[in-house]
mmCIF file of C-alpha atoms and ligand atoms in Angstrom:
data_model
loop_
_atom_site.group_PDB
_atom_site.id
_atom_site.type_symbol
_atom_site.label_atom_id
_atom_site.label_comp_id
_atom_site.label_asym_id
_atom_site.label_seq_id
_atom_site.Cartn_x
_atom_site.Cartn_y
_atom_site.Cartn_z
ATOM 1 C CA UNK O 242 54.437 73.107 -72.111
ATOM 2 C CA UNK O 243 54.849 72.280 -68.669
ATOM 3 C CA UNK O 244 58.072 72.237 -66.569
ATOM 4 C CA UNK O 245 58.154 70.539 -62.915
ATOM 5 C CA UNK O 246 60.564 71.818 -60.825
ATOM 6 C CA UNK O 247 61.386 69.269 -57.513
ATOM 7 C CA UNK O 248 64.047 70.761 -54.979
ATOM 8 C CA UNK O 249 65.148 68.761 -51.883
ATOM 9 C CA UNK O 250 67.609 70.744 -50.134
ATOM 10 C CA UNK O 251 67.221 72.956 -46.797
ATOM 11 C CA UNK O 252 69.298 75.355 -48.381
ATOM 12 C CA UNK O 253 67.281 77.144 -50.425
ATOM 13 C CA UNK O 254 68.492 78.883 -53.353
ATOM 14 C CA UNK O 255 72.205 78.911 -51.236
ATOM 15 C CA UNK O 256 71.870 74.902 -52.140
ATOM 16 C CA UNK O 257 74.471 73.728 -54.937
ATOM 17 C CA UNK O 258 71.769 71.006 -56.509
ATOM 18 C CA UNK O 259 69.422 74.117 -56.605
ATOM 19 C CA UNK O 260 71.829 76.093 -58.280
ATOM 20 C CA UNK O 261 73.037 73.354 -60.721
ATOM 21 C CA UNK O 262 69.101 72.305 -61.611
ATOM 22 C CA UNK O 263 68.757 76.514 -62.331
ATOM 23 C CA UNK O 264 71.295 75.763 -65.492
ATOM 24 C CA UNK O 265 69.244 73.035 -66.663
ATOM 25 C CA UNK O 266 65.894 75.465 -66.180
ATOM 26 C CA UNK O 267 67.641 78.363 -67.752
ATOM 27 C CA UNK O 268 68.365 76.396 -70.744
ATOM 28 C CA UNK O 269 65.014 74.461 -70.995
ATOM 29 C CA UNK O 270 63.653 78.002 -70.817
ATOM 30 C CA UNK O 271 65.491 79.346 -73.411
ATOM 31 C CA UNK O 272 64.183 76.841 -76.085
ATOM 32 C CA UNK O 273 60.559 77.243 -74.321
ATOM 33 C CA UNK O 274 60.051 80.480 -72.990
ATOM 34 C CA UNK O 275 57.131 80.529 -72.476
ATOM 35 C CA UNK O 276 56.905 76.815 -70.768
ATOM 36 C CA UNK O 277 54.765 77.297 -67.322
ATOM 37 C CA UNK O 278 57.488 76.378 -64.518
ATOM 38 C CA UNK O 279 55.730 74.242 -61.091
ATOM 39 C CA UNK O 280 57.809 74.259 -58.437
ATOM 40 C CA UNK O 281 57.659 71.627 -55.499
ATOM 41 C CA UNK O 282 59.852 72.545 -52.819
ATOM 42 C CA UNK O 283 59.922 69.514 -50.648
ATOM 43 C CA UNK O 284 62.102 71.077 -47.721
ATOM 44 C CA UNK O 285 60.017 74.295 -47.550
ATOM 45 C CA UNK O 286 56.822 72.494 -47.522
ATOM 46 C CA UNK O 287 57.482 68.942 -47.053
ATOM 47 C CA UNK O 288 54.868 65.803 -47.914
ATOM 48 C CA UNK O 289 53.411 64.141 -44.960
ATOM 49 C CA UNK O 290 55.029 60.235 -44.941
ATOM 50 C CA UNK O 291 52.506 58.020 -46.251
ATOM 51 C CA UNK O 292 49.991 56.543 -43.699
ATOM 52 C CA UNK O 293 48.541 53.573 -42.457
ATOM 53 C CA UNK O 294 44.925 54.445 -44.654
ATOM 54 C CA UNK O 295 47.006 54.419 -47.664
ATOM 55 C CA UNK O 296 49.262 51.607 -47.250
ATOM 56 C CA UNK O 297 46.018 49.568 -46.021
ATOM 57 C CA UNK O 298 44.391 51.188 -49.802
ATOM 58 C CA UNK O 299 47.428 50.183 -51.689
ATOM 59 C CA UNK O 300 47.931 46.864 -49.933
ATOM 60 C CA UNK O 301 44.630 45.510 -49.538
ATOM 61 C CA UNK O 302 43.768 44.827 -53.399
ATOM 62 C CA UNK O 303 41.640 48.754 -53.086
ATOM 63 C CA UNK O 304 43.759 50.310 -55.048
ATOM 64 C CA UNK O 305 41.965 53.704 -55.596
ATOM 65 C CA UNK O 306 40.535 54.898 -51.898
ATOM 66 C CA UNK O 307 37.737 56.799 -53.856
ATOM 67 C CA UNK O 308 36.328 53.867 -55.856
ATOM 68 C CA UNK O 309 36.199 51.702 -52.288
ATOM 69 C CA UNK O 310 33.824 54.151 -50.693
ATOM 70 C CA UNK O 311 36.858 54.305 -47.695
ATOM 71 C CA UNK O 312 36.384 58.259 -46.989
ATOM 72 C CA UNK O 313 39.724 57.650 -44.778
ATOM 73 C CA UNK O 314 41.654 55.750 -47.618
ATOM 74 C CA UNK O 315 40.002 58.305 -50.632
ATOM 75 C CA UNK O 316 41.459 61.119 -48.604
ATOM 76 C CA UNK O 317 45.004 59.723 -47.745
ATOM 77 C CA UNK O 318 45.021 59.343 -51.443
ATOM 78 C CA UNK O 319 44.223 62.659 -52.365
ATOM 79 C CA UNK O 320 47.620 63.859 -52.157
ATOM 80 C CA UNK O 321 48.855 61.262 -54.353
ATOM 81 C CA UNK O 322 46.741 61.876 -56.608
ATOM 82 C CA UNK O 323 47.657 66.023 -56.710
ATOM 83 C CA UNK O 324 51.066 64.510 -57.017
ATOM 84 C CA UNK O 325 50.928 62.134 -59.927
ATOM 85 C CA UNK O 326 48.375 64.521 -61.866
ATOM 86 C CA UNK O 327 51.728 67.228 -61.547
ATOM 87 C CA UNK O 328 54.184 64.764 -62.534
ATOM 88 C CA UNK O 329 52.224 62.938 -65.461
ATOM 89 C CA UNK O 330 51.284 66.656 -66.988
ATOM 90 C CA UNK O 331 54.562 67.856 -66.821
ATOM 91 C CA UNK O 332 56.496 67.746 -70.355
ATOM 92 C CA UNK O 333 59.856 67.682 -68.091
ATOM 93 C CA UNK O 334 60.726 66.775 -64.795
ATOM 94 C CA UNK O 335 63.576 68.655 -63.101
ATOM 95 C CA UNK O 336 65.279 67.069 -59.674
ATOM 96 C CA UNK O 337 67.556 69.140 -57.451
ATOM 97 C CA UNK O 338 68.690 67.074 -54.902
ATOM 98 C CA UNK O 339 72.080 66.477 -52.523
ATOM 99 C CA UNK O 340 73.314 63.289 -51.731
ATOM 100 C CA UNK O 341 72.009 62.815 -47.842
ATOM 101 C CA UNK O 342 73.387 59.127 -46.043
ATOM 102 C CA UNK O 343 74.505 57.620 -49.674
ATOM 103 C CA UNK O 344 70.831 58.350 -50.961
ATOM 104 C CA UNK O 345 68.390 60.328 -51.621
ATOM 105 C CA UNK O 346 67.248 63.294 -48.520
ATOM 106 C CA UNK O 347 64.351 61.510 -46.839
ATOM 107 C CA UNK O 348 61.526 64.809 -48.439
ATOM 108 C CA UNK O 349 62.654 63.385 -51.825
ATOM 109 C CA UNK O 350 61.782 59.375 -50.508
ATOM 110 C CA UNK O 351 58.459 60.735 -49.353
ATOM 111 C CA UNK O 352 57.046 62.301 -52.543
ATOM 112 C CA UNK O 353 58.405 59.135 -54.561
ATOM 113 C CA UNK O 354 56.262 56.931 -52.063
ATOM 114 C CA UNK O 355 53.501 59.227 -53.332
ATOM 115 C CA UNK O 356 54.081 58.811 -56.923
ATOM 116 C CA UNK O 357 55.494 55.673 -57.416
ATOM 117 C CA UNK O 358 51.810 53.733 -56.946
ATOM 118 C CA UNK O 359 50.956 50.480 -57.426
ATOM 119 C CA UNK O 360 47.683 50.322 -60.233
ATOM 120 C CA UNK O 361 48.092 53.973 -60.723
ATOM 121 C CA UNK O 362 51.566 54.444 -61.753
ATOM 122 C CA UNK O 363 52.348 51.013 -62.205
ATOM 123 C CA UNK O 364 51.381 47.825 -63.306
ATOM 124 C CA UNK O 365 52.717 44.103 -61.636
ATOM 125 C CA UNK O 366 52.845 41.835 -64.488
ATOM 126 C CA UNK O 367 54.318 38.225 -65.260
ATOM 127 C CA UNK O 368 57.640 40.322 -66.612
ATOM 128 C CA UNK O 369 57.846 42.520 -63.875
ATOM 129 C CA UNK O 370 56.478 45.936 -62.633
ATOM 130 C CA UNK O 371 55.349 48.268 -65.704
ATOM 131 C CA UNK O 372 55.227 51.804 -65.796
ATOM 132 C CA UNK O 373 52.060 54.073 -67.039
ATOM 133 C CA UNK O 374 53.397 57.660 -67.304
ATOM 134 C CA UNK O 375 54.135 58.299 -70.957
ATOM 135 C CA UNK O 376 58.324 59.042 -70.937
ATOM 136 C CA UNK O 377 59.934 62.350 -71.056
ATOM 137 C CA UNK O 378 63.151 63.945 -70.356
ATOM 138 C CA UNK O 379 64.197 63.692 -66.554
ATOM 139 C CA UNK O 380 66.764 66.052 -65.733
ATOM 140 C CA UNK O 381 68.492 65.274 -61.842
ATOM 141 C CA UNK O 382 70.336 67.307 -60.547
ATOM 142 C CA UNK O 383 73.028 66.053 -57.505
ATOM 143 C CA UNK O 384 75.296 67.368 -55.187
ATOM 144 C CA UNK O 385 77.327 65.721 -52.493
ATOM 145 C CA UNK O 386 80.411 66.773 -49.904
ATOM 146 C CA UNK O 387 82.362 64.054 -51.060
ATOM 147 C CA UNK O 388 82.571 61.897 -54.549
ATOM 148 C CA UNK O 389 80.216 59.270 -55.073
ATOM 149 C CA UNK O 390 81.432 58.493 -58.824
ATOM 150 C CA UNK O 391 84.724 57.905 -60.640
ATOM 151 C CA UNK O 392 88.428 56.966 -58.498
ATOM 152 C CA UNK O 393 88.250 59.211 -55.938
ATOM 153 C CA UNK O 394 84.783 57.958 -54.482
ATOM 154 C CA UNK O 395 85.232 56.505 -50.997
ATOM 155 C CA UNK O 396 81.731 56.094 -50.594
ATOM 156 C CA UNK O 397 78.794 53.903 -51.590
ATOM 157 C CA UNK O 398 76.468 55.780 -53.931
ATOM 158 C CA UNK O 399 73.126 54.373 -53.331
ATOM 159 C CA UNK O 400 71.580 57.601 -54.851
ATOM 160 C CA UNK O 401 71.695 57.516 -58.490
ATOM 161 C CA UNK O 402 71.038 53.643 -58.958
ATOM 162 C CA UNK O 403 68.272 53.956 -57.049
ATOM 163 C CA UNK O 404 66.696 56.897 -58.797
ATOM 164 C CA UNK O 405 67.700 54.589 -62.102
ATOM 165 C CA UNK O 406 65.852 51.270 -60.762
ATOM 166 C CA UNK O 407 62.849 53.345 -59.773
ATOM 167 C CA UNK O 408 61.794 56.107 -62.190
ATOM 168 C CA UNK O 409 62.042 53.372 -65.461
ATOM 169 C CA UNK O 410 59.148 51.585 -62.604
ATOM 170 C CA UNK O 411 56.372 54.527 -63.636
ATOM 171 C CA UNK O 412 57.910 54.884 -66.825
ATOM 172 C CA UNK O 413 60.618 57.613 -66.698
ATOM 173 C CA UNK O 414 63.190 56.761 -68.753
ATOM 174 C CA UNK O 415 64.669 59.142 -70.230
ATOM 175 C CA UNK O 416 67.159 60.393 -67.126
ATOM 176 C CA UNK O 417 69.947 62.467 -66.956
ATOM 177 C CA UNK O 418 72.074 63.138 -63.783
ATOM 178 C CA UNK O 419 74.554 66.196 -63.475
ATOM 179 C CA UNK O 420 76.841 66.069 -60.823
ATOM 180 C CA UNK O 421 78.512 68.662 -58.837
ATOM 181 C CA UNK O 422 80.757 66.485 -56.568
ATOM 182 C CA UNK O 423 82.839 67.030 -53.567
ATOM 183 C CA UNK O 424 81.596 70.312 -52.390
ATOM 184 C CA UNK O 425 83.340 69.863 -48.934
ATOM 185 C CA UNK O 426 86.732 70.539 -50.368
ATOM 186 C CA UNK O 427 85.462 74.341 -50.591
ATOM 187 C CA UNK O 428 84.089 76.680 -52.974
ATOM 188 C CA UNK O 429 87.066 76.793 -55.528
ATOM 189 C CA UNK O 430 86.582 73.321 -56.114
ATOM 190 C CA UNK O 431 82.526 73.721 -56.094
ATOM 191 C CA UNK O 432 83.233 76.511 -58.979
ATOM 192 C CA UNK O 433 85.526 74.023 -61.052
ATOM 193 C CA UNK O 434 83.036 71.491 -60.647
ATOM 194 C CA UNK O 435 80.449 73.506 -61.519
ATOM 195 C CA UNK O 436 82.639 74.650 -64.772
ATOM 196 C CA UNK O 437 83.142 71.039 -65.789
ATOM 197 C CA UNK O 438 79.626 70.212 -65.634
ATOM 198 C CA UNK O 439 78.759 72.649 -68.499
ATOM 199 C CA UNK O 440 79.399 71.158 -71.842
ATOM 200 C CA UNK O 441 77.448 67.713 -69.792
ATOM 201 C CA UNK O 442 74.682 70.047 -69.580
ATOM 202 C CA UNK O 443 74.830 71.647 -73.067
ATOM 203 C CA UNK O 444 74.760 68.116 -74.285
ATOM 204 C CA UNK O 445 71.442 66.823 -72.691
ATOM 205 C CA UNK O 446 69.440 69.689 -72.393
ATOM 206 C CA UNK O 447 70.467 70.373 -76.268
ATOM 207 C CA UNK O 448 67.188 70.183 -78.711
ATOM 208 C CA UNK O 449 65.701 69.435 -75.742
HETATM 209 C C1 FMN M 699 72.170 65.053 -43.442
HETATM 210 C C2 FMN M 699 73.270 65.138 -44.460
HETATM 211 C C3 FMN M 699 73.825 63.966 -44.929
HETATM 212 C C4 FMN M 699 74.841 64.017 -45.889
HETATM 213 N N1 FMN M 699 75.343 62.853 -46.366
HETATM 214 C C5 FMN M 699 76.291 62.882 -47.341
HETATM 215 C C6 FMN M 699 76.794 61.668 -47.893
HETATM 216 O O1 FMN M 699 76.404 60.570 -47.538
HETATM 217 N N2 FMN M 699 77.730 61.780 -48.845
HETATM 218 C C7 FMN M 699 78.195 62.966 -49.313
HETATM 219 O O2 FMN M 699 79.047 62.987 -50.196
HETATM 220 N N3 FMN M 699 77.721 64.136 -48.800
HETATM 221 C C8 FMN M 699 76.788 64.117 -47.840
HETATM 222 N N4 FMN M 699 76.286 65.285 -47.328
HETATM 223 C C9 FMN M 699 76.787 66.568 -47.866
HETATM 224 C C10 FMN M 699 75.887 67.119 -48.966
HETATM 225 O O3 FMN M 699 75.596 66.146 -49.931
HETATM 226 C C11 FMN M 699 76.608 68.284 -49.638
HETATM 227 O O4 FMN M 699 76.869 69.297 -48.706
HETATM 228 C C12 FMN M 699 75.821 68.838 -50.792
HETATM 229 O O5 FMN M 699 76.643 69.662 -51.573
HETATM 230 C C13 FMN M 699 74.606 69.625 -50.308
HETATM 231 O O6 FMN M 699 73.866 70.015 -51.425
HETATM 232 P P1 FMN M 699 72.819 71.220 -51.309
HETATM 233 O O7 FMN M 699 73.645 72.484 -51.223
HETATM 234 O O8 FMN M 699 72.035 71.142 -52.578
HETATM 235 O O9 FMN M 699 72.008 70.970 -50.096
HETATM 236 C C14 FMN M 699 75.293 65.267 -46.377
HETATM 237 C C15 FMN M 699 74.718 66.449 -45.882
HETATM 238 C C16 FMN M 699 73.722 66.386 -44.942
HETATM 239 C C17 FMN M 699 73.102 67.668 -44.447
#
């Protein structure tokens, strides 16, 4: 039993998507306790951006750099590779990220252009693109300043419709997203947030 932790903010363990992905841990790890936890921190060591070897492997028809003999394109792809072998042997995946511009923080971007891999992680078909990973429960974890759901948004939210038109691409399905919204109104309202979020939580991660 496997459980892979992602965290994108530069706040550490002060971060509030952190701290609101630790409830979703603490429970998974109460009904597995003895899951082994990986933990990708993507601020405190982030992924190099994809390069011009591995969009050249990807886009050129070579799809897998150490099949084409490319030492250049087989090593750019290494790192995929450690990345997708961490995410398809995990039994859960568990995001903590903020809301950065509307979207997703750029550290989170890069390890998706990692995973998210045409002939590895996906298939193009007549119907469309078509996942490979075998589903499982996706936990996500977000935080943002302001509201990006419900009345009181004044913002776009181009966060959590991405992450819901892009995992379902590999094969992840099976998403939940907690929110703890408007954090720049101070901590009292972080805390109620954080309060209100708990029987959402109790309901996912339940029998999980
Ligand atoms: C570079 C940057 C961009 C941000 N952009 C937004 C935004 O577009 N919308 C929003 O509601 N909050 C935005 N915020 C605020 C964070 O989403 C908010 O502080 C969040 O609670 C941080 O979560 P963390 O503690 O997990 O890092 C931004 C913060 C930073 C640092």
């Amino acid at each position: 039993m496997k459980i892979l932790h992602i965290t994108c903010s530069p706040r550490g363990e002060q971060s509030v998507s952190y701290r609101l992905s630790q409830r979703v841990m603490d429970r998974l790890l109460t009904q597995h306790p003895a899951a082994q936890i990986v933990t990708r921190d993507l601020c405190a060591e982030p992924l190099p951006h994809i390069d011009g070897e591995y969009a050249a492997a990807l886009g050129g028809g070579a799809r897998d750099g150490a099949r084409t003999g490319n030492g250049r394109a087989a090593s750019s792809l290494a790192l995929s590779e450690r990345l997708i072998a961490e995410l398809r042997d995990a039994d859960y995946v568990v995001i903590a990220t903020p809301m950065h511009n509307f979207t997703v923080p750029s550290v989170l971007k890069a390890w998706l252009d990692h995973v998210v891999r045409i002939g590895v992680t996906f298939n193009v078909t007549p119907e469309g693109k078509v996942g490979t990973l075998a589903d499982r429960p996706v936990y996500i974890a977000v935080s943002s300043g302001g509201y990006r759901s419900g009345e009181r948004a004044r913002q776009p939210d181009f966060l959590e419709p991405y992450l819901r038109a892009l995992l379902p691409t590999i094969g992840l399905k099976n998403l939940s997203f907690l929110s703890v919204q408007a954090t720049a109104a101070g901590p009292e309202m972080t805390t109620a947030a954080f309060a209100a979020v708990e029987w959402e939580l109790d309901d996912c991660v339940a029998g999980a």
